[in-house]
CSV table of C-alpha atoms in Angstrom, one decimal:
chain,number,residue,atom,x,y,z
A,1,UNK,CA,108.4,89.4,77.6
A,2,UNK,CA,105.8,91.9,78.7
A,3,UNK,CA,102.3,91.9,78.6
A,4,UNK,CA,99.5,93.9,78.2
A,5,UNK,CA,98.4,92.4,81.8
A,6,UNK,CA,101.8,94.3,83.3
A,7,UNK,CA,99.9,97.9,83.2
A,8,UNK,CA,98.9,97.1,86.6
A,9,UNK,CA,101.9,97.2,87.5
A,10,UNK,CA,103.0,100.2,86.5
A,11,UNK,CA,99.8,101.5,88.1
A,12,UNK,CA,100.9,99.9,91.3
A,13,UNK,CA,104.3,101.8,90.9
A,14,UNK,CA,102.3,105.1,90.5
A,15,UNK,CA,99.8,104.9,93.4
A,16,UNK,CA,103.7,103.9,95.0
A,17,UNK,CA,104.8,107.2,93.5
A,18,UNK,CA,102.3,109.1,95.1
A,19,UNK,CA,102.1,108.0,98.4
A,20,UNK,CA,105.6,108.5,99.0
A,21,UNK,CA,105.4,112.5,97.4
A,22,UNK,CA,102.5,113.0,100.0
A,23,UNK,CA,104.5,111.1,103.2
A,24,UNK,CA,107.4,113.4,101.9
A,25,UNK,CA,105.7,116.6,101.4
A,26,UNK,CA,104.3,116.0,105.2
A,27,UNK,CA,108.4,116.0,105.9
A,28,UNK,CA,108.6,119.4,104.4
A,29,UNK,CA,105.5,120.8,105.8
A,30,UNK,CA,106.9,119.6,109.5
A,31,UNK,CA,110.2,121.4,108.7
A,32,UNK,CA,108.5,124.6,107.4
A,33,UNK,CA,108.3,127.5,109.8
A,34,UNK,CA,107.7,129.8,107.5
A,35,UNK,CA,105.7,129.8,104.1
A,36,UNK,CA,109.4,130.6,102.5
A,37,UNK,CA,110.3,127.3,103.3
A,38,UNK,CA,107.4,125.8,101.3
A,39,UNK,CA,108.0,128.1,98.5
A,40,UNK,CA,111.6,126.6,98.9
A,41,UNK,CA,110.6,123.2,98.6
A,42,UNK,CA,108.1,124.0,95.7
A,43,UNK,CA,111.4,125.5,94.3
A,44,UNK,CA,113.7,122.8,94.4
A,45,UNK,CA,110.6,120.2,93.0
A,46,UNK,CA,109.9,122.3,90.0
A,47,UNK,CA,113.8,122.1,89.5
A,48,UNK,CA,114.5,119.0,89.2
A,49,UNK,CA,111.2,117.9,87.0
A,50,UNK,CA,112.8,120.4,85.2
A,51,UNK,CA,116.4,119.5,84.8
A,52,UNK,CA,114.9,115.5,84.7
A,53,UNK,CA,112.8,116.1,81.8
A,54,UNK,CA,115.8,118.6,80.1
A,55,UNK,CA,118.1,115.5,80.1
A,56,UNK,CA,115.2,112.6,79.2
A,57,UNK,CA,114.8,115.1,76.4
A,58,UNK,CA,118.5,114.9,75.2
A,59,UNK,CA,119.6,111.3,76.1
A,60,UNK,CA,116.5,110.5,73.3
A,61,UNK,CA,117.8,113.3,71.0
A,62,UNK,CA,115.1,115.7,71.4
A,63,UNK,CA,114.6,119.4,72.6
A,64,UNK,CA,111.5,120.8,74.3
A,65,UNK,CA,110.7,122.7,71.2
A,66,UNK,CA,106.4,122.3,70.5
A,67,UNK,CA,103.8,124.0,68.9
A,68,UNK,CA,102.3,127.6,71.0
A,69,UNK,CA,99.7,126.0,72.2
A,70,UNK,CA,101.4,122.9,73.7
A,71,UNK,CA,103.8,125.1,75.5
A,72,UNK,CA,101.4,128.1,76.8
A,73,UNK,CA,98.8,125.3,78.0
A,74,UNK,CA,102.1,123.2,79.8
A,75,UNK,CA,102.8,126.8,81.2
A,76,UNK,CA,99.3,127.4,82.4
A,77,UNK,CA,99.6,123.6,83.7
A,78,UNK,CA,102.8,124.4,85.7
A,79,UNK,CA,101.6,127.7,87.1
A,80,UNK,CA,98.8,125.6,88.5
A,81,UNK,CA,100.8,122.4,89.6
A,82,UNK,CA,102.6,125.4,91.5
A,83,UNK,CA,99.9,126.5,93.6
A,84,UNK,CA,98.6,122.9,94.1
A,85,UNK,CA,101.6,122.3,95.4
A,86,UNK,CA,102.3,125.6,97.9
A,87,UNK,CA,98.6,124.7,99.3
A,88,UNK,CA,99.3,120.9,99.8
A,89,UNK,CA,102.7,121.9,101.8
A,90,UNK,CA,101.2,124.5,103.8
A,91,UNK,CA,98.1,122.1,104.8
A,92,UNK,CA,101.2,120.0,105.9
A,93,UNK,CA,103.0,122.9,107.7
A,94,UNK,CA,99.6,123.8,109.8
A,95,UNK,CA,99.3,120.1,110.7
A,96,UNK,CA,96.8,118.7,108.3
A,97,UNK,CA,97.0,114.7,108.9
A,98,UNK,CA,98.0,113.4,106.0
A,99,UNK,CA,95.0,110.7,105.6
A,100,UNK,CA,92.6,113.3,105.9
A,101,UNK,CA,94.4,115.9,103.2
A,102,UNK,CA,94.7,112.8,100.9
A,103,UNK,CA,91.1,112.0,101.2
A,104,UNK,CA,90.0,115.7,100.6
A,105,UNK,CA,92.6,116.0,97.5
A,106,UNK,CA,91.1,112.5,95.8
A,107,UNK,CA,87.7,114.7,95.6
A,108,UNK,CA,89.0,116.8,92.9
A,109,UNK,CA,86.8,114.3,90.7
A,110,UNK,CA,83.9,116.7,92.2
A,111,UNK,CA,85.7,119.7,91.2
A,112,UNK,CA,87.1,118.3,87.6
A,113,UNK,CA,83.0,117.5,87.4
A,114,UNK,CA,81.9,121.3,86.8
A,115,UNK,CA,85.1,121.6,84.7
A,116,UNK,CA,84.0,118.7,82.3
A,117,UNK,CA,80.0,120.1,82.2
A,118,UNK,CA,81.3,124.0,81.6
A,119,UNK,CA,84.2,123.6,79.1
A,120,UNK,CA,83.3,120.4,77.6
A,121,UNK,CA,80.0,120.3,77.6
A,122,UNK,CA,80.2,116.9,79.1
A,123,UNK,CA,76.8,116.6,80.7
A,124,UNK,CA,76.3,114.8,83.7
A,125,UNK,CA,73.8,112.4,84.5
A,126,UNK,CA,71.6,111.7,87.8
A,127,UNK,CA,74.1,109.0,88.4
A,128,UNK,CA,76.7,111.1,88.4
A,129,UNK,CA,75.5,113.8,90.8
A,130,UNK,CA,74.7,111.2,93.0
A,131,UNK,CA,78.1,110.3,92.7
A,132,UNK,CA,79.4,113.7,93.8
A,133,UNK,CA,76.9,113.7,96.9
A,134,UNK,CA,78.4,110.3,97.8
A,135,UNK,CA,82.1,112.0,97.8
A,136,UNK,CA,81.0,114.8,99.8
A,137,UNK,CA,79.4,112.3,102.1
A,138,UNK,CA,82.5,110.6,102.3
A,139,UNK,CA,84.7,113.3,103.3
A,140,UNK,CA,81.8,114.5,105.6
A,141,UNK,CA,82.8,111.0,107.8
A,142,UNK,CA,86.5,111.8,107.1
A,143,UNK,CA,86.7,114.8,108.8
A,144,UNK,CA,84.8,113.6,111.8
A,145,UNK,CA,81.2,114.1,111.3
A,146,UNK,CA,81.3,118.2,112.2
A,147,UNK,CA,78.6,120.4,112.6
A,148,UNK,CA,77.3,123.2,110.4
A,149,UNK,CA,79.3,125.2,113.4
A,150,UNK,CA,82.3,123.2,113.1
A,151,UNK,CA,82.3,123.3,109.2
A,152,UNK,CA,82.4,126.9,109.2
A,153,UNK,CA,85.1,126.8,111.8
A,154,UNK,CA,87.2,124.3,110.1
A,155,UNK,CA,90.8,124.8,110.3
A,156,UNK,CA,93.0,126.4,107.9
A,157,UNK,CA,94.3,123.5,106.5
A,158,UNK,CA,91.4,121.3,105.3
A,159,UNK,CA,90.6,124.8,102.7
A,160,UNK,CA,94.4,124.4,101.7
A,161,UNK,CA,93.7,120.5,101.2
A,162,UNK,CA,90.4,121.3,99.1
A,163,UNK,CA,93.1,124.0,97.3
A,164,UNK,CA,94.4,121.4,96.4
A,165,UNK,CA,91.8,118.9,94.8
A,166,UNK,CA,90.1,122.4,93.0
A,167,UNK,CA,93.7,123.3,91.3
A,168,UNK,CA,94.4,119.8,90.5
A,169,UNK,CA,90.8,119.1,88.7
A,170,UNK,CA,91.7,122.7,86.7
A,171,UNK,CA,94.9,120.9,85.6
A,172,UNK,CA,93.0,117.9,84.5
A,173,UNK,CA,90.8,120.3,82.3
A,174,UNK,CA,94.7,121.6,80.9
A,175,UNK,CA,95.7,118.0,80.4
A,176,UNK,CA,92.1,117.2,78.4
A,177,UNK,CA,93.3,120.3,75.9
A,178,UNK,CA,97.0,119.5,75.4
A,179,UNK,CA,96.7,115.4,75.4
A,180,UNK,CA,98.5,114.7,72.1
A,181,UNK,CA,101.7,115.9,73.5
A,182,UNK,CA,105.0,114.5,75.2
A,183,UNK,CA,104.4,113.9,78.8
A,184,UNK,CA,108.3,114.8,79.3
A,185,UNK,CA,107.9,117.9,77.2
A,186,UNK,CA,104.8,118.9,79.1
A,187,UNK,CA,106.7,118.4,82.5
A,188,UNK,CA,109.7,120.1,81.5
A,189,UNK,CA,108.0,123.2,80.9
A,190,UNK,CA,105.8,122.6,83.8
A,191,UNK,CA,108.8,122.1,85.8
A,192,UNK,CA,110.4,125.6,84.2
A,193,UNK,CA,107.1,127.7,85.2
A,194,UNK,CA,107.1,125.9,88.9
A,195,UNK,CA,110.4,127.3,89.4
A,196,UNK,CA,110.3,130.6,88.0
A,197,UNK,CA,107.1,131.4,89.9
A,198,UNK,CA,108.5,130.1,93.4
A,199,UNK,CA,111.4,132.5,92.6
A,200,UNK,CA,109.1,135.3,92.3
A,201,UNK,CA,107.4,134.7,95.2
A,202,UNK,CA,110.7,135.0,97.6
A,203,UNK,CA,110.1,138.7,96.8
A,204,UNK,CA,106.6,138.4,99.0
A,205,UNK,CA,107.7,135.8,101.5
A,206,UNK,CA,111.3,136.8,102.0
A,207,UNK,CA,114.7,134.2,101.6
A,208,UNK,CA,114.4,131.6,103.8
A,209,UNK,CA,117.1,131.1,106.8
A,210,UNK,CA,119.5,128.6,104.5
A,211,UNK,CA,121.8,128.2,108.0
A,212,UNK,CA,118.9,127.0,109.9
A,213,UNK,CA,119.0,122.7,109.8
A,214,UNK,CA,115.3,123.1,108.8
A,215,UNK,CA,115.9,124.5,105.2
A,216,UNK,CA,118.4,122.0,104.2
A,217,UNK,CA,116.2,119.4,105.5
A,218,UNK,CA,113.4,121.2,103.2
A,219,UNK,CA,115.8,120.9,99.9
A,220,UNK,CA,117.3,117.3,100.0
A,221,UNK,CA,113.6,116.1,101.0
A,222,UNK,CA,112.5,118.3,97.8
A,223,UNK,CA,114.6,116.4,95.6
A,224,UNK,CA,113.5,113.6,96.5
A,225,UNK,CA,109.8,113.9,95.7
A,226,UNK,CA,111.2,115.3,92.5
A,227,UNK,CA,112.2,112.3,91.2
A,228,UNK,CA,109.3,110.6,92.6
A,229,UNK,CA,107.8,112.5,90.7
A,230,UNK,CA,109.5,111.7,87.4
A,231,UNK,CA,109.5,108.1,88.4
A,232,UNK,CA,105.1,108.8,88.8
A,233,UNK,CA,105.5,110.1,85.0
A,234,UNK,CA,107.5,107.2,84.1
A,235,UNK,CA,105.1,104.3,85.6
A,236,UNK,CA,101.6,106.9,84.5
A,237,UNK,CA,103.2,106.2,80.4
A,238,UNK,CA,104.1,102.9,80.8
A,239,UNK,CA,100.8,102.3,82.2
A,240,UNK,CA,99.0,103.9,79.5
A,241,UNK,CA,101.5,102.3,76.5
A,242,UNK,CA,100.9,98.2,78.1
A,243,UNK,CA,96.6,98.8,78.2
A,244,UNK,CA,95.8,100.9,80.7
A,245,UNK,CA,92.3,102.3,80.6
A,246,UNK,CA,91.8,105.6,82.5
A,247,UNK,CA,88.9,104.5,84.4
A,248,UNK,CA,90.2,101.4,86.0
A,249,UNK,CA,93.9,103.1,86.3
A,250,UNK,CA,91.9,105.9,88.0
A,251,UNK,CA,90.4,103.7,90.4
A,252,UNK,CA,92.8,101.9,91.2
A,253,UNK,CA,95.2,104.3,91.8
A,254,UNK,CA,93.7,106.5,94.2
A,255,UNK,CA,92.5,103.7,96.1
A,256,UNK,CA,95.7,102.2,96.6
A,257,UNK,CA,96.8,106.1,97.3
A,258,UNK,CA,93.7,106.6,99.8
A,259,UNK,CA,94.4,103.2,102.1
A,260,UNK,CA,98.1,104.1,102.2
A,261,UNK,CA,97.6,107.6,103.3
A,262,UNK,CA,95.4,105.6,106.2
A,263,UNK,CA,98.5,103.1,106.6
A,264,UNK,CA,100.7,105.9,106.3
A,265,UNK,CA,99.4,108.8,109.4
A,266,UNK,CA,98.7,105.8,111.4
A,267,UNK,CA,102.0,104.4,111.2
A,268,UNK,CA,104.3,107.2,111.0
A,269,UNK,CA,102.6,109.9,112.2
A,270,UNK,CA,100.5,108.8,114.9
A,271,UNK,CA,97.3,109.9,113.5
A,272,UNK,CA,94.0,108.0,114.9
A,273,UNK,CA,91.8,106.1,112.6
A,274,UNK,CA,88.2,106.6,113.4
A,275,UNK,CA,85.4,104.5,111.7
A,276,UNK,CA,84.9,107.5,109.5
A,277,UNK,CA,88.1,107.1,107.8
A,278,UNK,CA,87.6,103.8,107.4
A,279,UNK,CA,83.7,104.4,106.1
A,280,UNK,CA,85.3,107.1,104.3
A,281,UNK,CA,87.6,104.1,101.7
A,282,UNK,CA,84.6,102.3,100.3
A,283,UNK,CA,82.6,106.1,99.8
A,284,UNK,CA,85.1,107.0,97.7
A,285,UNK,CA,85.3,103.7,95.6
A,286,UNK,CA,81.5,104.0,94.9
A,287,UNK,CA,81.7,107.4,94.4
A,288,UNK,CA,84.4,107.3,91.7
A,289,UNK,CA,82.3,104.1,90.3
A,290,UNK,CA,79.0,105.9,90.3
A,291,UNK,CA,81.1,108.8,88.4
A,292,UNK,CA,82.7,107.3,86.0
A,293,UNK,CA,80.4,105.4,83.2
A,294,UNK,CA,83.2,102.6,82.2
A,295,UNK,CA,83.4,101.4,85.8
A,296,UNK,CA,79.8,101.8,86.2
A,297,UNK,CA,79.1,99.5,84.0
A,298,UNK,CA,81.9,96.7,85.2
A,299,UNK,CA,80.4,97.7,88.6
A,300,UNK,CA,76.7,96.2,87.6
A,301,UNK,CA,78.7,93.3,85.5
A,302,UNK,CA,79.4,92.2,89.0
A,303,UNK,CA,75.5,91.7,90.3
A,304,UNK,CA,74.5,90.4,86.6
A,305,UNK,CA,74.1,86.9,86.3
A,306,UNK,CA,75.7,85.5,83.3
């Protein structure tokens, strides 16, 4: 019989989840010599989130019929899971190391910050702020420690990574204003917008070369991470339905996510880990603490006497 303990391990499946999208989507950014293969796999994702939800939908007798709102905000949520998406593949495709994009994506808590303060009037406090400096400190070892020369030289893809984290903090703000609904309805017509943008944008990138080995490698690796990503909705419900609260699912997902990603470029992709990337793990946790006002508060439990 389950328990309300067994939310942690549905978390544990997420952060899972999302490792394995990111070690994938470095697959796809390898096999990308073009940005028409990374609107391919961008494509083929949105596909299949949206043909997975479709049948969810109709095993459980249901249709993805909502109220306006629900399905223009889902929209608006898709269009920007879409360009999260085409800049996390392209930071791939121009050789960003995956622990390094992971770190810089994690961030969008600073992002999702200003979001909070200007369209929810969630304030923040001197805490908080110094919560944000310790993130930025954080991925200020990550990246090595640069210069103010080398930080306005930085390569392409660390802007493509922070991309990233700003358009996934946006969708955070969508998810705030559309929280009663479905998460299979949302995703479905998250999915639908995801693939009828990246069809629009062949007509700016071109057709990619579907005879070259590269683009069928891009589409069977893009169906996978598609139903990793149903199997991430799946675990983020569950998780949320056995106790779950955000702040402690929150931290302990993306920490799990952020040491894996280390594991991860070390292990597979031969990446080198520097004492900033380890220095850069513990930032992040006491940033996300200092942030967040539940975990503050467990965090000082911890140095109380009882």
């Amino acid at each position: 019989m389950e328990t309300k303990n067994d939310w942690r391990r549905w978390t544990l499946g997420e952060a899972l989840a999302k490792i394995t999208s990111a070690t994938l989507q470095k697959q796809i950014g390898l096999a990308s010599y073009t940005p028409a293969g990374v609107v391919l796999g961008n494509l083929v994702i949105g596909f299949v989130q949206m043909i997975a939800g479709f049948l969810f939908l109709l095993k459980v007798g249901r249709t993805p019929k909502d109220s306006p709102k629900h399905i223009l905000f889902s929209c608006m949520f898709g269009a920007f899971a879409f360009m999260s998406t085409m800049f996390s593949l392209s930071a791939y495709r121009l050789g960003g190391p995956v622990s390094v994009v992971v770190f810089i994506i994690t961030l969008s808590i600073i992002p999702g910050a200003f979001i909070d303060r200007i369209f929810f009037k969630h304030h923040l406090a001197l805490r908080q702020w110094i919560g944000v400096l310790v993130g930025i400190a954080g991925a200020y070892l990550v990246l090595g420690t640069p210069s103010l020369r080398e930080l306005s030289g930085l390569p392409t893809w660390a802007f493509l990574a922070l991309g990233t984290a700003c358009t996934t903090a946006v969708n955070q703000g969508f998810a705030q204003k559309i929280k009663g609904i479905d998460p299979i309805v949302k995703n479905y017509w998250g999915g639908f917008t995801t693939a009828v943008l990246a069809l629009c944008a062949f007509c700016f990138v071109g057709v990619p070369d579907f005879s070259s080995e590269g683009s069928w490698k891009i589409i069977w690796v893009s169906v996978l991470i598609g139903f990793v990503v149903v199997g991430m909705w799946t675990c983020n419900v569950r998780a949320y339905r056995d106790g779950a609260h955000i702040a402690e699912k929150k931290l302990m997902v993306n920490g799990l996510y952020l040491t894996s990603a280390m594991f991860v470029g070390v292990v597979f992709y031969n990446e080198s880990m520097t004492l900033g990337k380890l220095l850069g793990i513990p930032a992040f946790v006491l940033a996300t603490c200092l942030f967040d006002n539940k975990l503050w508060e467990s965090f000082r439990g911890l140095f109380q006497k009882k």
